[in-house]
Every structure is written in structure tokens, then in C-alpha cells.
């Protein structure tokens, strides 16, 4: 069958974390990482692809470019590349080997996404994409608006474009465990990235002190399942009782988690007992204007530092990186990794911090 080229859409800035998961779960060869996209090759139609957690969607790759000009001449190129650069007949047969044909006449649809200020409309790009594909689509296939068995996608992001056939569906982004939703809840793929940055071991005691709907704790439990050995119980809490109840509904079936209502600046936990803190404190628009974010983060980090063991690590996701950095510097944590990303339309930074061992001088204890 030869190798199969694919691309995964991931949350911008988290490509290298997703690439690691793709490599380890699928034994894939990563071919490129660009804004929001990871391209890779696999040896065959591996069903584990549907179990990736850090990706939002996965496609068979038809063609890709980073040489769009923003001018209307791109439209000719989109048609030509679609008609000549990809073997769509082979891709359709790969699609059937991942997802067996449904009964009855196959249905299809075109989907075009476009970001950036281009000198043409998204609909015009889709028209040329469809023209390029026309001769590859069997005549008995029926075009539909929704629920197509085969989706042909064209995604344009500034100078970059990729075209392909979608393999996954919304089930990749949504998790069946998430029955209760909260407005500031993280995308599961982002929480899954945070968990993978935390360098976890089965004996680690993990806590999300501001857990909201419990997405981080849920993704931790799913990740820890793969260890196939007993793991320590996890901890979580939130200042809002409704959040604690939602987190409890969402994580009930996933593993042992102690959930509490608390103010994360005064945690009812013994000092030095947690190995990993993974947390997405409220940020930006989620905070009312009378809250001083520097003061909030400073108070939180003094408390997080108290409960974290020597040599422990914390993964934090915030939009105001300067404020969290000042708070982490205050407790003498060392920055180990930093990823610039976008959360709910805002710039954000996912960072990994290390609390140094006994020789480090610690404040806030
Ligand atoms: C960005 S949300 C977390 C979202 C969560 N990661 C999820 O996926 O649902 C921040 C949470 O911090 C909680 N919070 C705000 N101040 C707090 C405090 N002082 N102590 C504990 N929780 C707090 C909010 O109620 C909110 O649920």
C-alpha cells in the first residue's frame, strides 16, 4: 500500500506536543510542523489514529503549499494543484480502508476554511477546489450539505494551504466523559497537551487546584490509563460549588479524584505533598476588572509552592505571561518549557515550571 501522508489540525502553538504523541502512538514520521498543522507519514491505516488526544482533526493529505500570494491568481493554482498534485483516487481508497464504506450511494461535500486577508472569497477558492476534484469523484456519488461519508477539505491560513480528505469527526475533539460544560472550560486537546508536558509518572500525586469542569483531571485520567499500572489518586477543586459538581459529574467514571470546594490561595493540604500541579487559572476576560491579576497569581503561586514537593513541577496556562512569570519568579521556580498558543481567541502561554530541590532557596513556605 505504501506510506500514507496525513495532516493533523492542532491548537496553534502546541504542534510539537501533538507531534510527539503522533510519533509515539502511530510510529509516524513527522514531515512538517507549521502553525496549527502537523504533517506526517504512516505505514498503513492504523485505527489508533482515532485515539489521538492532542489533535483536533486528522486528514489524508492531498497537497499542501506555503506559497499562496493572497492574489486572485491563487485561485488558478488551487484548481491546478488539486487536479494534478494529488492522487485523489488513491486517497479515496485509503479513506475506505480507515472508514469502511457506508451502505447505499456514497455522499460527499466540500469544506473550505480561510484565515487571512486574501484578494478572493472563500467561496471562490472552494469553487476552484471543486473543479480540480471533479474528475476524481465517481459519477454515482451524491453531493450533500451535511453528514457526508466523504469530506474534501481545503484549509487556507495566510500563505499556507492544505487540501485533503477528513478522516476524523467531531468525536476527536469532544470527549464522551464531558457531560457537564462550563463557559471557560478548556478544549480537551489543550488539556491533553498540558498533561503531556507535565512529565508524569504513575506514583505522582497530581492536582488541579482551579479545576472548573475538570477537563485537565479528565485528560490526566485518560492518559494515565495507558500506564496499565495502579496510579496515585488525583486532587482537584474550585472556588465555585457548581464547578466542583460539574467536575465530579465529568470525571466520576475515570479514576479516583478527591474533589473539594476551596479557595486555591488557602489549600487544605499538607505542605510538600503534591508532585505535579496542572492548572489553568482564570485569565483575561474571565477576571472581573477589580481583581488585581498580579496579586491573584502571586497569592496562588505562594500556595502552589507550599503544597508542591521539592523537585516537583507545575504546568500553567494563562494569557498574562508577565504576571505568572513574576509570581513564579517570586517563589524561585525555574522555567523549563514555554509554548505560545491561543485560548478562546486570546493569546496565551502554556509553561512548565520546576521547583528546585533542597539546595534552592524557597520563598513563601
Ligand atoms: C479558566 S477556569 C478553569 C477551566 C478548567 N481548566 C476547565 O477546563 O473547565 C478557572 C477556574 O478557576 C476558578 N477560580 C477562580 N478563582 C479561584 C480561587 N481563588 N480558588 C479556586 N478556584 C478559583 C473559577 O471558578 C474557574 O472555574
Tab-separated table of C-alpha atoms and ligand atoms in Angstrom:
chain	number	residue	atom	x	y	z
A	1	UNK	CA	0.000	0.000	0.000
A	2	UNK	CA	2.989	2.331	0.567
A	3	UNK	CA	3.095	5.060	3.164
A	4	UNK	CA	0.098	7.303	3.756
A	5	UNK	CA	0.558	11.058	4.155
A	6	UNK	CA	-1.714	12.749	6.669
A	7	UNK	CA	-2.077	16.043	8.463
A	8	UNK	CA	-3.483	16.841	11.871
A	9	UNK	CA	-5.027	20.126	12.902
A	10	UNK	CA	-3.899	21.153	16.352
A	11	UNK	CA	-4.353	24.215	18.523
A	12	UNK	CA	-1.854	26.827	17.347
A	13	UNK	CA	1.485	26.703	19.177
A	14	UNK	CA	1.039	23.160	20.507
A	15	UNK	CA	2.290	21.409	17.340
A	16	UNK	CA	5.444	19.942	18.898
A	17	UNK	CA	3.454	18.346	21.755
A	18	UNK	CA	0.981	16.833	19.277
A	19	UNK	CA	3.832	15.673	17.017
A	20	UNK	CA	5.333	13.700	19.926
A	21	UNK	CA	2.023	11.939	20.556
A	22	UNK	CA	1.595	11.175	16.827
A	23	UNK	CA	5.125	9.711	16.732
A	24	UNK	CA	4.679	7.576	19.810
A	25	UNK	CA	1.097	6.350	19.219
A	26	UNK	CA	1.336	5.733	15.466
A	27	UNK	CA	5.100	5.260	14.966
A	28	UNK	CA	4.656	8.046	12.409
A	29	UNK	CA	7.375	10.042	10.689
A	30	UNK	CA	6.701	13.735	11.233
A	31	UNK	CA	7.277	15.634	7.995
A	32	UNK	CA	6.357	19.223	8.996
A	33	UNK	CA	5.121	21.341	11.847
A	34	UNK	CA	3.590	24.671	10.935
A	35	UNK	CA	1.077	26.958	12.590
A	36	UNK	CA	-1.817	24.725	13.679
A	37	UNK	CA	-0.755	21.790	11.489
A	38	UNK	CA	1.391	18.692	11.798
A	39	UNK	CA	2.005	16.619	8.658
A	40	UNK	CA	3.158	13.014	8.988
A	41	UNK	CA	3.510	9.658	7.234
A	42	UNK	CA	2.259	6.310	8.479
A	43	UNK	CA	2.763	2.835	7.053
A	44	UNK	CA	-0.886	1.815	6.853
A	45	UNK	CA	-4.424	2.588	8.026
A	46	UNK	CA	-3.754	2.460	11.768
A	47	UNK	CA	-7.030	2.651	13.774
A	48	UNK	CA	-5.100	4.143	16.731
A	49	UNK	CA	-5.166	7.390	14.760
A	50	UNK	CA	-8.733	7.901	16.014
A	51	UNK	CA	-7.482	7.743	19.618
A	52	UNK	CA	-5.071	10.691	19.379
A	53	UNK	CA	-5.846	13.143	22.170
A	54	UNK	CA	-3.775	16.249	21.396
A	55	UNK	CA	-5.157	16.735	17.866
A	56	UNK	CA	-8.434	18.326	16.789
A	57	UNK	CA	-8.913	16.590	13.430
A	58	UNK	CA	-6.889	14.332	11.117
A	59	UNK	CA	-6.930	14.241	7.299
A	60	UNK	CA	-5.389	12.363	4.395
A	61	UNK	CA	-3.074	14.828	2.669
A	62	UNK	CA	-3.800	15.684	-0.961
A	63	UNK	CA	-1.480	18.647	-1.432
A	64	UNK	CA	-0.037	21.484	0.626
A	65	UNK	CA	1.716	24.769	-0.079
A	66	UNK	CA	3.115	27.724	1.791
A	67	UNK	CA	3.412	29.839	-1.329
A	68	UNK	CA	-0.005	31.475	-1.632
A	69	UNK	CA	0.287	35.061	-2.833
A	70	UNK	CA	-3.004	36.457	-1.438
A	71	UNK	CA	-3.775	37.488	-5.044
A	72	UNK	CA	-6.603	36.159	-7.228
A	73	UNK	CA	-4.015	34.116	-9.174
A	74	UNK	CA	-4.045	31.721	-6.181
A	75	UNK	CA	-7.416	30.501	-7.458
A	76	UNK	CA	-5.868	29.082	-10.665
A	77	UNK	CA	-3.162	27.422	-8.597
A	78	UNK	CA	-5.683	25.872	-6.213
A	79	UNK	CA	-7.534	24.327	-9.172
A	80	UNK	CA	-4.307	23.120	-10.852
A	81	UNK	CA	-2.754	21.706	-7.664
A	82	UNK	CA	-5.988	19.908	-6.845
A	83	UNK	CA	-6.234	18.433	-10.345
A	84	UNK	CA	-2.554	17.494	-10.734
A	85	UNK	CA	-0.662	17.285	-7.427
A	86	UNK	CA	-2.811	14.711	-5.621
A	87	UNK	CA	-3.909	11.187	-6.449
A	88	UNK	CA	-7.453	11.537	-5.093
A	89	UNK	CA	-8.460	8.066	-6.324
A	90	UNK	CA	-5.762	6.581	-4.065
A	91	UNK	CA	-6.786	8.876	-1.204
A	92	UNK	CA	-10.426	7.809	-1.536
A	93	UNK	CA	-9.345	4.178	-1.348
A	94	UNK	CA	-7.237	4.962	1.760
A	95	UNK	CA	-10.294	6.667	3.243
A	96	UNK	CA	-12.318	3.480	2.709
A	97	UNK	CA	-9.621	1.415	4.406
A	98	UNK	CA	-9.761	3.657	7.506
A	99	UNK	CA	-13.539	4.005	7.411
A	100	UNK	CA	-15.407	1.212	5.648
A	101	UNK	CA	-17.909	2.370	3.019
A	102	UNK	CA	-21.398	3.016	4.322
A	103	UNK	CA	-24.309	1.218	2.662
A	104	UNK	CA	-26.034	2.934	-0.278
A	105	UNK	CA	-24.754	5.661	-2.569
A	106	UNK	CA	-21.674	7.400	-1.129
A	107	UNK	CA	-22.212	11.057	-0.293
A	108	UNK	CA	-19.649	13.854	-0.307
A	109	UNK	CA	-19.220	17.542	0.443
A	110	UNK	CA	-16.605	20.277	0.115
A	111	UNK	CA	-15.488	22.363	3.069
A	112	UNK	CA	-13.245	25.408	2.801
A	113	UNK	CA	-11.806	27.344	5.723
A	114	UNK	CA	-9.907	30.575	5.107
A	115	UNK	CA	-7.953	32.791	7.530
A	116	UNK	CA	-6.170	35.963	6.465
A	117	UNK	CA	-6.934	38.838	4.083
A	118	UNK	CA	-6.902	37.335	0.625
A	119	UNK	CA	-7.929	39.041	-2.630
A	120	UNK	CA	-10.649	36.441	-3.196
A	121	UNK	CA	-13.539	34.983	-1.297
A	122	UNK	CA	-13.616	31.663	0.478
A	123	UNK	CA	-16.452	30.538	-1.811
A	124	UNK	CA	-14.330	31.246	-4.944
A	125	UNK	CA	-11.496	29.149	-3.508
A	126	UNK	CA	-13.977	26.338	-2.832
A	127	UNK	CA	-15.316	26.558	-6.411
A	128	UNK	CA	-11.811	26.084	-7.869
A	129	UNK	CA	-11.084	23.283	-5.397
A	130	UNK	CA	-14.281	21.507	-6.526
A	131	UNK	CA	-13.359	21.995	-10.221
A	132	UNK	CA	-9.942	20.432	-9.613
A	133	UNK	CA	-11.551	17.455	-7.893
A	134	UNK	CA	-14.405	16.938	-10.377
A	135	UNK	CA	-12.872	14.153	-12.435
A	136	UNK	CA	-11.929	12.086	-9.375
A	137	UNK	CA	-15.397	11.895	-7.840
A	138	UNK	CA	-17.312	8.842	-9.096
A	139	UNK	CA	-20.461	9.892	-11.019
A	140	UNK	CA	-22.806	7.902	-8.781
A	141	UNK	CA	-21.731	9.845	-5.651
A	142	UNK	CA	-24.233	12.363	-4.328
A	143	UNK	CA	-23.276	15.819	-3.031
A	144	UNK	CA	-24.928	16.697	0.296
A	145	UNK	CA	-24.879	19.627	2.715
A	146	UNK	CA	-24.354	17.614	5.900
A	147	UNK	CA	-23.313	14.207	7.194
A	148	UNK	CA	-21.367	13.285	4.064
A	149	UNK	CA	-19.495	9.992	4.082
A	150	UNK	CA	-16.508	11.712	2.425
A	151	UNK	CA	-15.489	15.318	3.182
A	152	UNK	CA	-12.983	17.117	0.913
A	153	UNK	CA	-11.331	19.931	2.870
A	154	UNK	CA	-9.358	22.965	1.750
A	155	UNK	CA	-7.822	24.961	4.608
A	156	UNK	CA	-6.165	28.296	3.859
A	157	UNK	CA	-4.221	30.086	6.589
A	158	UNK	CA	-2.406	33.180	5.309
A	159	UNK	CA	0.217	31.891	2.791
A	160	UNK	CA	-0.363	28.246	3.680
A	161	UNK	CA	-2.977	25.907	2.255
A	162	UNK	CA	-3.631	22.193	2.669
A	163	UNK	CA	-6.169	20.055	0.895
A	164	UNK	CA	-7.252	16.569	1.831
A	165	UNK	CA	-9.935	14.155	2.933
A	166	UNK	CA	-11.118	14.234	6.528
A	167	UNK	CA	-10.689	11.006	8.486
A	168	UNK	CA	-11.941	12.049	11.902
A	169	UNK	CA	-15.123	13.766	13.022
A	170	UNK	CA	-16.271	15.824	15.984
A	171	UNK	CA	-15.704	12.826	18.271
A	172	UNK	CA	-11.988	13.547	18.164
A	173	UNK	CA	-12.467	16.992	19.718
A	174	UNK	CA	-15.271	16.136	22.110
A	175	UNK	CA	-14.982	13.631	24.898
A	176	UNK	CA	-17.851	11.391	25.937
A	177	UNK	CA	-16.923	11.905	29.617
A	178	UNK	CA	-17.631	15.644	29.372
A	179	UNK	CA	-21.318	15.686	30.189
A	180	UNK	CA	-21.257	18.990	32.118
A	181	UNK	CA	-19.923	22.109	30.419
A	182	UNK	CA	-18.748	25.452	31.763
A	183	UNK	CA	-18.102	28.643	29.758
A	184	UNK	CA	-14.343	28.897	30.489
A	185	UNK	CA	-13.733	25.202	30.008
A	186	UNK	CA	-10.626	24.146	28.102
A	187	UNK	CA	-10.662	22.216	24.872
A	188	UNK	CA	-9.810	18.625	25.783
A	189	UNK	CA	-6.943	18.611	23.246
A	190	UNK	CA	-5.322	21.557	25.072
A	191	UNK	CA	-5.755	19.871	28.462
A	192	UNK	CA	-4.260	16.706	26.909
A	193	UNK	CA	-1.229	18.774	25.810
A	194	UNK	CA	-0.821	20.183	29.339
A	195	UNK	CA	-0.852	16.660	30.768
A	196	UNK	CA	1.839	15.527	28.301
A	197	UNK	CA	4.089	18.454	29.207
A	198	UNK	CA	3.944	17.531	32.926
A	199	UNK	CA	6.414	14.578	32.707
A	200	UNK	CA	4.130	12.363	34.765
A	201	UNK	CA	4.891	9.072	36.494
A	202	UNK	CA	2.315	6.639	37.979
A	203	UNK	CA	3.357	7.387	41.578
A	204	UNK	CA	2.878	11.147	41.127
A	205	UNK	CA	0.190	12.927	43.093
A	206	UNK	CA	-1.433	15.327	40.630
A	207	UNK	CA	-3.619	18.325	41.463
A	208	UNK	CA	-5.621	20.905	39.520
A	209	UNK	CA	-6.466	23.453	42.235
A	210	UNK	CA	-8.783	25.511	39.927
A	211	UNK	CA	-10.382	22.684	38.030
A	212	UNK	CA	-13.560	24.243	36.552
A	213	UNK	CA	-15.325	21.411	34.683
A	214	UNK	CA	-12.404	19.065	35.373
A	215	UNK	CA	-11.041	18.799	31.831
A	216	UNK	CA	-7.402	18.620	32.946
A	217	UNK	CA	-8.200	15.936	35.525
A	218	UNK	CA	-10.213	14.008	32.918
A	219	UNK	CA	-7.377	14.115	30.387
A	220	UNK	CA	-4.918	13.109	33.128
A	221	UNK	CA	-7.005	10.015	33.917
A	222	UNK	CA	-7.295	9.048	30.237
A	223	UNK	CA	-3.541	9.499	29.739
A	224	UNK	CA	-2.744	7.520	32.906
A	225	UNK	CA	-4.931	4.597	31.687
A	226	UNK	CA	-2.173	3.781	29.171
A	227	UNK	CA	0.281	3.015	32.021
A	228	UNK	CA	-1.710	-0.128	32.886
A	229	UNK	CA	-0.355	0.031	36.447
A	230	UNK	CA	-2.047	1.402	39.582
A	231	UNK	CA	-1.671	5.164	39.922
A	232	UNK	CA	-1.942	7.612	42.804
A	233	UNK	CA	-5.293	9.345	43.366
A	234	UNK	CA	-5.580	12.854	41.909
A	235	UNK	CA	-6.855	16.031	43.563
A	236	UNK	CA	-8.943	18.922	42.320
A	237	UNK	CA	-11.050	21.814	43.496
A	238	UNK	CA	-12.619	25.124	42.627
A	239	UNK	CA	-13.947	28.159	44.439
A	240	UNK	CA	-17.368	27.599	42.868
A	241	UNK	CA	-19.526	24.775	44.170
A	242	UNK	CA	-21.183	24.400	40.731
A	243	UNK	CA	-17.757	23.825	39.154
A	244	UNK	CA	-16.908	21.153	41.721
A	245	UNK	CA	-20.195	19.412	40.920
A	246	UNK	CA	-19.546	19.624	37.154
A	247	UNK	CA	-16.012	18.286	37.597
A	248	UNK	CA	-17.405	15.453	39.681
A	249	UNK	CA	-20.038	14.589	37.023
A	250	UNK	CA	-17.369	14.659	34.300
A	251	UNK	CA	-14.657	12.629	35.995
A	252	UNK	CA	-16.738	10.219	38.099
A	253	UNK	CA	-16.074	7.192	35.913
A	254	UNK	CA	-12.440	7.901	35.062
A	255	UNK	CA	-10.497	7.202	38.253
A	256	UNK	CA	-10.037	8.221	41.874
A	257	UNK	CA	-10.104	12.006	42.274
A	258	UNK	CA	-10.619	13.884	45.553
A	259	UNK	CA	-12.670	16.973	44.685
A	260	UNK	CA	-13.264	19.884	47.065
A	261	UNK	CA	-14.673	23.351	47.133
A	262	UNK	CA	-11.818	25.640	48.159
A	263	UNK	CA	-10.018	28.882	47.569
A	264	UNK	CA	-6.789	27.846	45.873
A	265	UNK	CA	-4.921	30.546	47.845
A	266	UNK	CA	-5.602	28.603	51.056
A	267	UNK	CA	-5.459	24.921	50.140
A	268	UNK	CA	-6.395	22.476	52.943
A	269	UNK	CA	-3.460	20.220	52.080
A	270	UNK	CA	-0.191	19.418	53.792
A	271	UNK	CA	2.989	21.088	52.601
A	272	UNK	CA	5.136	19.282	50.020
A	273	UNK	CA	2.590	16.554	49.253
A	274	UNK	CA	1.892	17.093	45.534
A	275	UNK	CA	4.262	16.057	42.717
A	276	UNK	CA	2.552	17.853	39.841
A	277	UNK	CA	0.257	20.868	39.606
A	278	UNK	CA	-1.537	21.236	36.285
A	279	UNK	CA	-3.706	24.321	36.234
A	280	UNK	CA	-5.414	26.890	34.053
A	281	UNK	CA	-6.109	29.840	36.390
A	282	UNK	CA	-8.759	32.366	35.310
A	283	UNK	CA	-7.391	34.921	32.871
A	284	UNK	CA	-8.182	37.949	30.760
A	285	UNK	CA	-11.898	38.468	30.296
A	286	UNK	CA	-12.678	35.752	32.868
A	287	UNK	CA	-11.449	38.048	35.651
A	288	UNK	CA	-13.525	40.998	36.792
A	289	UNK	CA	-11.772	44.344	36.435
A	290	UNK	CA	-11.497	44.871	40.216
A	291	UNK	CA	-9.265	41.781	40.595
A	292	UNK	CA	-5.543	42.550	40.510
A	293	UNK	CA	-4.170	39.692	38.433
A	294	UNK	CA	-0.609	40.161	39.720
A	295	UNK	CA	-1.818	39.901	43.301
A	296	UNK	CA	-4.016	36.871	42.498
A	297	UNK	CA	-1.229	34.955	40.735
A	298	UNK	CA	1.281	35.878	43.445
A	299	UNK	CA	-1.038	34.517	46.152
A	300	UNK	CA	-1.717	31.376	44.116
A	301	UNK	CA	1.951	30.608	43.462
A	302	UNK	CA	2.891	31.055	47.134
A	303	UNK	CA	0.244	28.414	47.944
A	304	UNK	CA	1.121	26.157	44.994
A	305	UNK	CA	4.763	26.318	46.060
A	306	UNK	CA	3.794	25.279	49.585
A	307	UNK	CA	1.909	22.130	48.507
A	308	UNK	CA	4.360	21.145	45.741
A	309	UNK	CA	7.143	18.752	46.785
A	310	UNK	CA	10.827	19.539	46.297
A	311	UNK	CA	11.715	18.852	42.659
A	312	UNK	CA	8.004	18.969	41.765
A	313	UNK	CA	6.720	20.577	38.569
A	314	UNK	CA	3.819	22.797	37.591
A	315	UNK	CA	2.178	23.247	34.198
A	316	UNK	CA	0.323	26.545	33.944
A	317	UNK	CA	-1.789	28.032	31.167
A	318	UNK	CA	-2.522	31.768	31.311
A	319	UNK	CA	-2.842	34.725	28.963
A	320	UNK	CA	-0.893	37.185	31.118
A	321	UNK	CA	2.513	35.545	30.991
A	322	UNK	CA	4.295	38.506	32.607
A	323	UNK	CA	2.037	38.201	35.675
A	324	UNK	CA	2.533	34.430	36.052
A	325	UNK	CA	6.278	34.731	35.459
A	326	UNK	CA	6.585	37.368	38.208
A	327	UNK	CA	4.605	35.093	40.564
A	328	UNK	CA	6.746	32.022	39.710
A	329	UNK	CA	9.973	34.026	39.987
A	330	UNK	CA	8.813	35.135	43.424
A	331	UNK	CA	8.837	31.514	44.647
A	332	UNK	CA	12.108	30.807	42.797
A	333	UNK	CA	10.654	28.312	40.314
A	334	UNK	CA	12.656	27.686	37.152
A	335	UNK	CA	11.033	27.889	33.737
A	336	UNK	CA	11.632	24.664	31.750
A	337	UNK	CA	9.306	24.961	28.738
A	338	UNK	CA	7.115	27.596	27.178
A	339	UNK	CA	4.568	27.357	24.329
A	340	UNK	CA	2.760	30.388	22.899
A	341	UNK	CA	-0.776	29.473	21.996
A	342	UNK	CA	-4.327	30.813	21.626
A	343	UNK	CA	-7.162	30.039	24.040
A	344	UNK	CA	-10.721	31.232	23.461
A	345	UNK	CA	-9.433	33.782	20.938
A	346	UNK	CA	-6.796	35.215	23.287
A	347	UNK	CA	-3.025	34.863	23.188
A	348	UNK	CA	-1.921	32.517	25.949
A	349	UNK	CA	1.218	30.789	27.203
A	350	UNK	CA	1.475	27.200	28.391
A	351	UNK	CA	4.528	26.896	30.644
A	352	UNK	CA	6.310	24.185	32.628
A	353	UNK	CA	7.976	25.207	35.909
A	354	UNK	CA	10.327	23.316	38.206
A	355	UNK	CA	10.576	23.777	41.965
A	356	UNK	CA	14.275	23.185	42.615
A	357	UNK	CA	15.468	20.588	45.122
A	358	UNK	CA	16.779	21.256	48.666
A	359	UNK	CA	19.687	23.434	47.587
A	360	UNK	CA	17.268	26.067	46.111
A	361	UNK	CA	16.233	28.948	48.385
A	362	UNK	CA	12.439	28.963	48.582
A	363	UNK	CA	10.144	31.790	49.487
A	364	UNK	CA	6.556	31.637	50.624
A	365	UNK	CA	6.983	28.493	52.754
B	1	LIG	C1	-10.173	29.033	33.353
B	1	LIG	S1	-11.223	28.272	34.500
B	1	LIG	C2	-10.612	26.635	34.534
B	1	LIG	C3	-11.221	25.827	33.444
B	1	LIG	C4	-10.894	24.368	33.547
B	1	LIG	N1	-9.490	24.101	33.247
B	1	LIG	C5	-11.817	23.571	32.633
B	1	LIG	O1	-11.351	23.016	31.643
B	1	LIG	O2	-13.029	23.589	32.869
B	1	LIG	C6	-10.650	28.895	36.014
B	1	LIG	C7	-11.404	28.364	37.227
B	1	LIG	O3	-10.798	28.917	38.401
B	1	LIG	C8	-11.816	29.057	39.358
B	1	LIG	N2	-11.326	30.006	40.409
B	1	LIG	C9	-11.227	31.350	40.334
B	1	LIG	N3	-10.671	31.830	41.463
B	1	LIG	C10	-10.408	30.755	42.264
B	1	LIG	C11	-9.826	30.601	43.540
B	1	LIG	N4	-9.387	31.646	44.252
B	1	LIG	N5	-9.710	29.349	44.033
B	1	LIG	C12	-10.122	28.268	43.334
B	1	LIG	N6	-10.698	28.365	42.111
B	1	LIG	C13	-10.825	29.590	41.577
B	1	LIG	C14	-13.014	29.536	38.577
B	1	LIG	O4	-14.212	29.271	39.279
B	1	LIG	C15	-12.867	28.723	37.291
B	1	LIG	O5	-13.627	27.544	37.355
